[in-house]
Short mmCIF file of C-alpha atoms in Angstrom, two decimals:
data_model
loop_
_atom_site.label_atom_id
_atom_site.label_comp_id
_atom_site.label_asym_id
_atom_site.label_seq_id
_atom_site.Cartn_x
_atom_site.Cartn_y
_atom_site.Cartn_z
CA UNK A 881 0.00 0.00 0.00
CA UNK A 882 1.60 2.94 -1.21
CA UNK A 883 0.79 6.62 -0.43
CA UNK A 884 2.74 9.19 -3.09
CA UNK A 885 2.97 12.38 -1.13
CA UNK A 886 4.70 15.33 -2.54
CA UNK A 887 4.90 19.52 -1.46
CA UNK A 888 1.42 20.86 -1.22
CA UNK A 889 -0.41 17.50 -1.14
CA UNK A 890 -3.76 18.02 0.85
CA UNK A 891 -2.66 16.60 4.31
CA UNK A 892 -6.06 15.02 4.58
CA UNK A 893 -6.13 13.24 1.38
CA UNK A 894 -2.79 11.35 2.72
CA UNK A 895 -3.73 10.64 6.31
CA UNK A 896 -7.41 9.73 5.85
CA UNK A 897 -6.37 6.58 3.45
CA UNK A 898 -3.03 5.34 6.10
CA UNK A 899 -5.35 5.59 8.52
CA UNK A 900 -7.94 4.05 7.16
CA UNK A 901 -5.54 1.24 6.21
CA UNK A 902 -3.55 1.02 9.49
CA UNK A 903 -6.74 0.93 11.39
CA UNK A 904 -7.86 -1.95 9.42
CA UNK A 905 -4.51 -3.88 10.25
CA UNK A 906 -5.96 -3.74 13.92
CA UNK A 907 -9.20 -6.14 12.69
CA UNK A 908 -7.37 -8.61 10.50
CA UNK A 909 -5.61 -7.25 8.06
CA UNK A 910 -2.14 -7.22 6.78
CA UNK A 911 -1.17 -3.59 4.92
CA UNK A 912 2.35 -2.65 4.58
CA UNK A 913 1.69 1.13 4.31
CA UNK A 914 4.18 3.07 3.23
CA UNK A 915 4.21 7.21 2.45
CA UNK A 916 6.62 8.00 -0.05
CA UNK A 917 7.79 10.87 -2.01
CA UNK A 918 9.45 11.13 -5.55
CA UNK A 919 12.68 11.77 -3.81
CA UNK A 920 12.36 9.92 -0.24
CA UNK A 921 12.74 13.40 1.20
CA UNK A 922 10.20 15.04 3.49
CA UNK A 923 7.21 17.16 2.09
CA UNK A 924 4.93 19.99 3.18
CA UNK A 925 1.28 19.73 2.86
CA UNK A 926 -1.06 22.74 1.71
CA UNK A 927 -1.37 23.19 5.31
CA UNK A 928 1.73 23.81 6.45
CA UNK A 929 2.17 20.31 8.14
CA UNK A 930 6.02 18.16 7.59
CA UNK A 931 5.02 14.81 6.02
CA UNK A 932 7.86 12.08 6.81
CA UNK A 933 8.48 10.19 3.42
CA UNK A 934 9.73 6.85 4.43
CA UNK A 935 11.34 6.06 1.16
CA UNK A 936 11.41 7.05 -2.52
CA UNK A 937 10.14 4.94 -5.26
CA UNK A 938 13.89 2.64 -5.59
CA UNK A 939 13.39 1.38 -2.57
CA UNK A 940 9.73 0.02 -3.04
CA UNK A 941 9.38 -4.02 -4.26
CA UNK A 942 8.86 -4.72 -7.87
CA UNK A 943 4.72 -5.19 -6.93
CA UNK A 944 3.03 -3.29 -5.46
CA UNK A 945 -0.62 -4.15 -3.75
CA UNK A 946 -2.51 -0.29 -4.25
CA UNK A 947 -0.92 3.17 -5.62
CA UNK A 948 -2.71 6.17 -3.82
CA UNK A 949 -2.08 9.51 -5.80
CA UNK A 950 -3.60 12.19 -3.18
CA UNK A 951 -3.88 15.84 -4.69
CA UNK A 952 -3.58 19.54 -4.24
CA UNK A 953 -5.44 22.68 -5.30
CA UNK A 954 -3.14 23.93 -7.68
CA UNK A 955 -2.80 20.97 -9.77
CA UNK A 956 -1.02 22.73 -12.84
CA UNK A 957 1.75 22.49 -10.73
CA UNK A 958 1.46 19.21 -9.40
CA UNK A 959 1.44 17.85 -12.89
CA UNK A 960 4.42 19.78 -13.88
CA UNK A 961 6.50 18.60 -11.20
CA UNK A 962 8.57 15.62 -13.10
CA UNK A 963 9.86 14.43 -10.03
CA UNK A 964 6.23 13.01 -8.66
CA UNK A 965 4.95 12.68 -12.39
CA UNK A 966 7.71 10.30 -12.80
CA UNK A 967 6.88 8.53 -9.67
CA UNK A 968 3.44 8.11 -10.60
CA UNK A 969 4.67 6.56 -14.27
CA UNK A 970 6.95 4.60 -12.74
CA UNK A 971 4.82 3.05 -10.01
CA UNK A 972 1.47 2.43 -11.50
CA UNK A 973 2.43 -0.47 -13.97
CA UNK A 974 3.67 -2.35 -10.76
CA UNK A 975 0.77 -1.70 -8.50
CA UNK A 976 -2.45 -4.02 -8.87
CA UNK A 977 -4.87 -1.15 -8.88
CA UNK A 978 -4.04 2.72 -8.69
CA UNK A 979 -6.13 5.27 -7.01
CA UNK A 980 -6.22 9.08 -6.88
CA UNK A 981 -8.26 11.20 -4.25
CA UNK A 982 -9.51 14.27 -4.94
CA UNK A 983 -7.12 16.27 -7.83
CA UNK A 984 -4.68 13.28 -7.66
CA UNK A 985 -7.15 12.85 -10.44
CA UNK A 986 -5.22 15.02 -13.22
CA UNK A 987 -1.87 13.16 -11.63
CA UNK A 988 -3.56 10.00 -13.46
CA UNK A 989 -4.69 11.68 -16.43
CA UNK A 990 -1.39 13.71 -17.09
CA UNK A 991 0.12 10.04 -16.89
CA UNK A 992 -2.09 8.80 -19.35
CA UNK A 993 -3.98 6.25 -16.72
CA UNK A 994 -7.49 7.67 -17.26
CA UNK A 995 -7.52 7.61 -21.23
CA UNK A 996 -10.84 6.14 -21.69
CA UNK A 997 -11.89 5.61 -18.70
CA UNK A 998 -14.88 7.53 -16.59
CA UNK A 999 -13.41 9.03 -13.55
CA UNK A 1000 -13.91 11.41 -10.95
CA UNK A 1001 -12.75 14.41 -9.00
CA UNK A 1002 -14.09 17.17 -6.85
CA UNK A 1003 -16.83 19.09 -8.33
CA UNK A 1004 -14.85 21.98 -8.44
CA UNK A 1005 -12.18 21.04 -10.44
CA UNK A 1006 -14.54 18.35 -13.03
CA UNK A 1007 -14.86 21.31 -15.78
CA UNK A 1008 -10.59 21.64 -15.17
CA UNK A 1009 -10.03 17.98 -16.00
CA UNK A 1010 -12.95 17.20 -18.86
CA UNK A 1011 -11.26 20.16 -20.75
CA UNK A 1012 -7.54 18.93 -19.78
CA UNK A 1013 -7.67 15.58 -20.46
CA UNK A 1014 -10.99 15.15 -23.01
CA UNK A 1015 -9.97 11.62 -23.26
CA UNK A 1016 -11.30 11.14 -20.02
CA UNK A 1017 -14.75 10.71 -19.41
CA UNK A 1018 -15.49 13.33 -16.33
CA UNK A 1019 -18.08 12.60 -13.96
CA UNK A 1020 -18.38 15.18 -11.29
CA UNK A 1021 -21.24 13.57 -9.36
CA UNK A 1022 -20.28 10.51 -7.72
CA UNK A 1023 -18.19 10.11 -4.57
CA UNK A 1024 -15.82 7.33 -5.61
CA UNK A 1025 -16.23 5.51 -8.88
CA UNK A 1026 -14.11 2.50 -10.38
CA UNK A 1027 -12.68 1.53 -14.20
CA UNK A 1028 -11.16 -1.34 -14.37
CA UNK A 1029 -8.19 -1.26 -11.89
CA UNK A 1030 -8.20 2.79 -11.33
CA UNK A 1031 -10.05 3.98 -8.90
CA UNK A 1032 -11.15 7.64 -8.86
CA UNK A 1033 -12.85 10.01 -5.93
CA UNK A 1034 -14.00 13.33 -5.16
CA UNK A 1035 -13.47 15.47 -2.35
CA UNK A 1036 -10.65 15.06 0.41
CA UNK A 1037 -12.93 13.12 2.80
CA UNK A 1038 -14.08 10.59 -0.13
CA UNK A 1039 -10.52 9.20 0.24
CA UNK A 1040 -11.76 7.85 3.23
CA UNK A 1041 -15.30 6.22 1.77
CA UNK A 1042 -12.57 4.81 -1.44
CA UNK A 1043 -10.70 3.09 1.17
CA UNK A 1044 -13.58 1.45 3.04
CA UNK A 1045 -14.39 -0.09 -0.14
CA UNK A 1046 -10.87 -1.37 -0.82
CA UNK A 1047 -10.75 -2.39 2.35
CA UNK A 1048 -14.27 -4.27 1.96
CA UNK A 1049 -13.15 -5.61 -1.48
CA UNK A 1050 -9.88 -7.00 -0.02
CA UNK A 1051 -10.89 -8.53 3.54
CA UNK A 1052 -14.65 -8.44 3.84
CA UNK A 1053 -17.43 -6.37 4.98
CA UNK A 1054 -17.30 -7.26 8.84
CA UNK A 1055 -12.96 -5.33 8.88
CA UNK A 1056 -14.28 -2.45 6.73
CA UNK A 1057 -17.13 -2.19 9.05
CA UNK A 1058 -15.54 -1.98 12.29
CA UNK A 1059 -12.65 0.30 10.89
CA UNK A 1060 -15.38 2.89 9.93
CA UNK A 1061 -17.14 2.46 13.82
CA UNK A 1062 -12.88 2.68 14.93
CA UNK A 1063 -12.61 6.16 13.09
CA UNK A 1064 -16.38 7.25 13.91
CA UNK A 1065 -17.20 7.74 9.84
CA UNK A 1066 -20.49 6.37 7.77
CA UNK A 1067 -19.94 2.77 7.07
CA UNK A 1068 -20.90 3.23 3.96
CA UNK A 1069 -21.35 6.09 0.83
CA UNK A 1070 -22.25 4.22 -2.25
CA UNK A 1071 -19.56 4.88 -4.46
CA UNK A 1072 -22.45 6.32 -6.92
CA UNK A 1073 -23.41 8.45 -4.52
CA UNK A 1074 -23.93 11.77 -5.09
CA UNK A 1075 -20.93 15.18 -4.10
CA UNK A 1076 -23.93 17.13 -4.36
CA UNK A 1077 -27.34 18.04 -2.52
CA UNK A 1078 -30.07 18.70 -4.17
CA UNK A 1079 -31.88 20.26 -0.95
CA UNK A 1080 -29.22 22.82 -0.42
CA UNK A 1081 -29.24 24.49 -4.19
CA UNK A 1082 -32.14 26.07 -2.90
CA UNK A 1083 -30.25 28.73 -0.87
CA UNK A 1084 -28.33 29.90 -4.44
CA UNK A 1085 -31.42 30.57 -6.03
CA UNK A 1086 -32.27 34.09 -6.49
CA UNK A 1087 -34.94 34.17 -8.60
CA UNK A 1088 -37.82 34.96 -6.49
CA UNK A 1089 -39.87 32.18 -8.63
CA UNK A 1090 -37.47 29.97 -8.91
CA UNK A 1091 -37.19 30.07 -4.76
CA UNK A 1092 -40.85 29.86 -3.82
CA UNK A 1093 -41.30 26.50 -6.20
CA UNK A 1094 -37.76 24.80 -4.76
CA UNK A 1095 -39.10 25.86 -1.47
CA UNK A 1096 -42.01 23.99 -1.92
CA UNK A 1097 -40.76 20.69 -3.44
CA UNK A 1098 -37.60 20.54 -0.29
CA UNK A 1099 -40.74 21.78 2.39
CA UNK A 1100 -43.18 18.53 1.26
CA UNK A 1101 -41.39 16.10 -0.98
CA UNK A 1102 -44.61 13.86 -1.00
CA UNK A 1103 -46.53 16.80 -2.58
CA UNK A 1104 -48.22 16.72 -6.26
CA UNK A 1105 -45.33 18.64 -7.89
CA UNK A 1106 -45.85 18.21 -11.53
CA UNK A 1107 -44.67 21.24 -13.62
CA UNK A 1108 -48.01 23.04 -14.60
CA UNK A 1109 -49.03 22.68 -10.40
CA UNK A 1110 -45.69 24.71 -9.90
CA UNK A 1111 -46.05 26.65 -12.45
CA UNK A 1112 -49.74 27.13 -11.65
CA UNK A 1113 -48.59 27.95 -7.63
CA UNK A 1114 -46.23 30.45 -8.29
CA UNK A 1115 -47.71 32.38 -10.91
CA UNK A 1116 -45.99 31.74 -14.00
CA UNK A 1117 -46.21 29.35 -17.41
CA UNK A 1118 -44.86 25.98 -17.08
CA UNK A 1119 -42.52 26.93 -20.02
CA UNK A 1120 -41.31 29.68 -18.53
CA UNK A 1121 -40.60 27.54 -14.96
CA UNK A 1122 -38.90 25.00 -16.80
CA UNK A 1123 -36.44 27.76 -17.97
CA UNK A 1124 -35.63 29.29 -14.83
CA UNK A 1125 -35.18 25.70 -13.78
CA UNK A 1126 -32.52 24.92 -16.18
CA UNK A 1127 -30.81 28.24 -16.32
CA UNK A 1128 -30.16 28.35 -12.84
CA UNK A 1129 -29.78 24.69 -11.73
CA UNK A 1130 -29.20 22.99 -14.95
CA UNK A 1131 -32.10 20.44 -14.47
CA UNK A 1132 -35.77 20.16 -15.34
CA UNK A 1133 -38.69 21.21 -12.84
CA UNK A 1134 -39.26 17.68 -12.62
CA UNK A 1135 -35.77 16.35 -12.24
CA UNK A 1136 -35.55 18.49 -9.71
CA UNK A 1137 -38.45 16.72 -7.80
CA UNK A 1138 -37.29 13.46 -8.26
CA UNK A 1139 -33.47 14.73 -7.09
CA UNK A 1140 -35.44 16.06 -3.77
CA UNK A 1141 -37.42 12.59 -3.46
CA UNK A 1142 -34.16 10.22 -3.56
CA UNK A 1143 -32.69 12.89 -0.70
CA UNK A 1144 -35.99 12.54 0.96
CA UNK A 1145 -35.88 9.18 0.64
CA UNK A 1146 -32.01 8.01 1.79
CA UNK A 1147 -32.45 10.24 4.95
CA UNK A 1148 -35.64 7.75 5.52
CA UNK A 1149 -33.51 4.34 4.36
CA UNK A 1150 -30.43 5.49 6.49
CA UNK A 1151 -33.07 5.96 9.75
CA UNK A 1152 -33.91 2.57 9.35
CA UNK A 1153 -37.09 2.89 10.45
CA UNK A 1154 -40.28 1.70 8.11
CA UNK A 1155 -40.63 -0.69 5.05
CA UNK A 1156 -39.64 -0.03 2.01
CA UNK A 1157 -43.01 0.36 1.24
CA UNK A 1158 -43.45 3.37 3.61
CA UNK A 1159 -40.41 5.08 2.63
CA UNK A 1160 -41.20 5.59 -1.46
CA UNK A 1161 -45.16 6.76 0.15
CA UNK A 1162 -43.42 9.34 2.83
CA UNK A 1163 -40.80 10.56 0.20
CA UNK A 1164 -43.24 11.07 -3.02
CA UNK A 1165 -42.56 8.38 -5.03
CA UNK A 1166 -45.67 6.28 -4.51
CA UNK A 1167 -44.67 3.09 -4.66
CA UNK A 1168 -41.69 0.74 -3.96
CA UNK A 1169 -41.36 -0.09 -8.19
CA UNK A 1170 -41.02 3.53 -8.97
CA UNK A 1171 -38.81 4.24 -6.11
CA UNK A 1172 -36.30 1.32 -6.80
CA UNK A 1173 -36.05 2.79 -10.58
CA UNK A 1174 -35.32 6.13 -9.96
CA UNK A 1175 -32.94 5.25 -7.23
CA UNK A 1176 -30.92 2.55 -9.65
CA UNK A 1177 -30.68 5.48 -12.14
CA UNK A 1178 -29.53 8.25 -9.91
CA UNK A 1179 -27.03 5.62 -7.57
CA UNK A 1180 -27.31 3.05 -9.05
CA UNK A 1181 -28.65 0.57 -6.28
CA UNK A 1182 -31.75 -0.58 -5.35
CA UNK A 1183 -33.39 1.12 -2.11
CA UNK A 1184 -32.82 -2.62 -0.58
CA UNK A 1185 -29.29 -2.19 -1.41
CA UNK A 1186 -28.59 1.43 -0.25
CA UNK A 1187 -30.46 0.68 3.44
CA UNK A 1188 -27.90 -2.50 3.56
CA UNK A 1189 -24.87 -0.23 3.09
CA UNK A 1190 -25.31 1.74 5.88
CA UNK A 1191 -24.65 -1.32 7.93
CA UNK A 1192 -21.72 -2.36 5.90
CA UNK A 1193 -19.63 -0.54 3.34
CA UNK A 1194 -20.72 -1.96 -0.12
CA UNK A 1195 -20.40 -5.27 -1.63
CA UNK A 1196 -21.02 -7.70 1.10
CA UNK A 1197 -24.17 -5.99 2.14
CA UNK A 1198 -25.43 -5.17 -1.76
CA UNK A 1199 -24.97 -9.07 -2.56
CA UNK A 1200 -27.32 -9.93 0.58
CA UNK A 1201 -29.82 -7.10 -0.81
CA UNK A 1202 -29.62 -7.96 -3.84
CA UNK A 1203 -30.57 -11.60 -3.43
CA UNK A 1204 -33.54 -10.00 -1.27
CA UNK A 1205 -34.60 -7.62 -4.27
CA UNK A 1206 -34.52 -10.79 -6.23
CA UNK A 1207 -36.87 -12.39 -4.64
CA UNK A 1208 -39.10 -9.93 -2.94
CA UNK A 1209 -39.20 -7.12 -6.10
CA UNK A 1210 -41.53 -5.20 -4.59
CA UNK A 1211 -40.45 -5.35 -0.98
#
């Protein structure tokens, strides 16, 4: 397990993997993590903090298990800096799968890793590598995302939800679990799983329209919101709604709705509390059918699936829910 760190690396996106890793060594595992730097020497973070580089890339063994490439801000320099760039060409043919966290993403692509490949970064920065790299296939929405052996993720703390899952994929469900209750951190974020909230777009909307009908979908989820009620509620033409609506937030009136219903209705599945059943009627979706649908387009899991992963972090738990989706479709 090998974490590249160089000068302005985001401390987080290096410590939240070794500890993620190092925690799991306390619950059965066996990780030989080791923080390196291009040169072996010592680095300093964005935030000021020393990093201790154990070694430099000679004095790693010909295979390597994982290849972490953390990030920082400024990534234009970060990819011009030949000493890490050469690191990161030089390690990833050894390592079995290679992994960036937040912009370690453009690390990849300037290496020629993510040709082809969908990947991820934070939602910041998504425009920055689609236009960079337009071999890549950009996603900005999910939190972690996999393509073949690279694995891609957004924001500093989705470092942490990427190495759950590796840990998962490597050891089990029952290690991953208990180093996520160790490090007090959700068990599990689907790795389709949204960066963004739908709920919370509502405070950049200025339009005074625009406000009073998001305002109304977040207040009562469960509500008749098709587009000419809106519309019809707030005074204006459904034509003209629908153009505020993708102006300012890039979706349709009813996209929007169903974005605030799967909210609505993983706040509900991560309570625990109520059948499946109850959730898609409390949320606005109206039955369990339409519910599982939208929610295996937007995160591609089944309701079943998502309530399971908040008791593990991913594939143990989806196989069990899966089998039960199987069998009970409508459950």
């Amino acid at each position: 397990m090998v974490i590249l760190a160089f000068d302005g690396v985001q401390l987080l996106d290096v410590a939240g993997p070794a500890e993620v890793f190092t925690t799991a060594n306390r619950f059965g595992a066996d990780y030989d993590v080791r923080v390196i730097s291009g040169t072996g020497a010592d680095v300093v973070t964005s935030s000021g903090v020393r990093i201790g580089a154990g070694t430099a890339p000679a004095g790693l063994p010909r295979r390597l298990g994982t290849l972490i490439v953390p990030g920082r801000s400024d990534w234009p320099a970060a990819i011009r800096d030949e000493v890490t760039m050469a690191a990161v060409t030089g390690l990833a043919p050894r390592a079995r799968r290679v992994a960036s966290v937040c912009a370690g993403a453009f690390l990849l692509a300037e290496a020629g890793l993510l040709d082809g490949r969908r990947a991820t970064t934070h939602w910041q920065l998504a425009g920055d590598l689609a236009r960079a790299y337009p071999k890549v296939r950009v996603d900005s929405d999910p939190v972690f995302m996999k393509d073949g052996r690279v694995l891609t993720s957004a924001g500093v703390t989705a470092g942490i939800d990427l190495s759950l899952a590796l840990v998962e994929d490597d050891h089990g469900a029952e290690p991953a679990r208990e180093v996520a209750r160790q490090l007090v951190v959700f068990m599990a974020r689907p790795a389709g799983q949204s960066q963004f909230s739908a709920r919370l777009s509502v405070r950049d909307a200025e339009h005074p329209v625009l406000r009073a009908a998001m305002d109304a979908v977040t207040g009562d989820p469960a509500a008749d919101h098709a587009t000419e009620r809106l519309a019809s509620r707030t005074g204006v033409s459904p034509r003209h709604l629908t153009r505020l609506f993708r102006a300012h937030t890039g979706l349709s009136p009813g996209r929007y709705v169903e974005s605030i219903r799967v909210e609505a209705a993983q706040v509900l599945l991560e309570g625990g509390s109520g059948s499946v059943e109850q959730v898609a009627a409390e949320s606005g979706f109206g039955s369990s059918e339409t519910m599982r649908r939208v929610f295996q387009q937007h995160l591609g899991v089944s309701p079943t699936t998502y309530r399971a992963r908040f008791r593990s972090t991913g594939r143990a738990a989806s196989r069990s829910a899966e089998q039960s989706d199987a069998e009970h479709p409508r459950a």
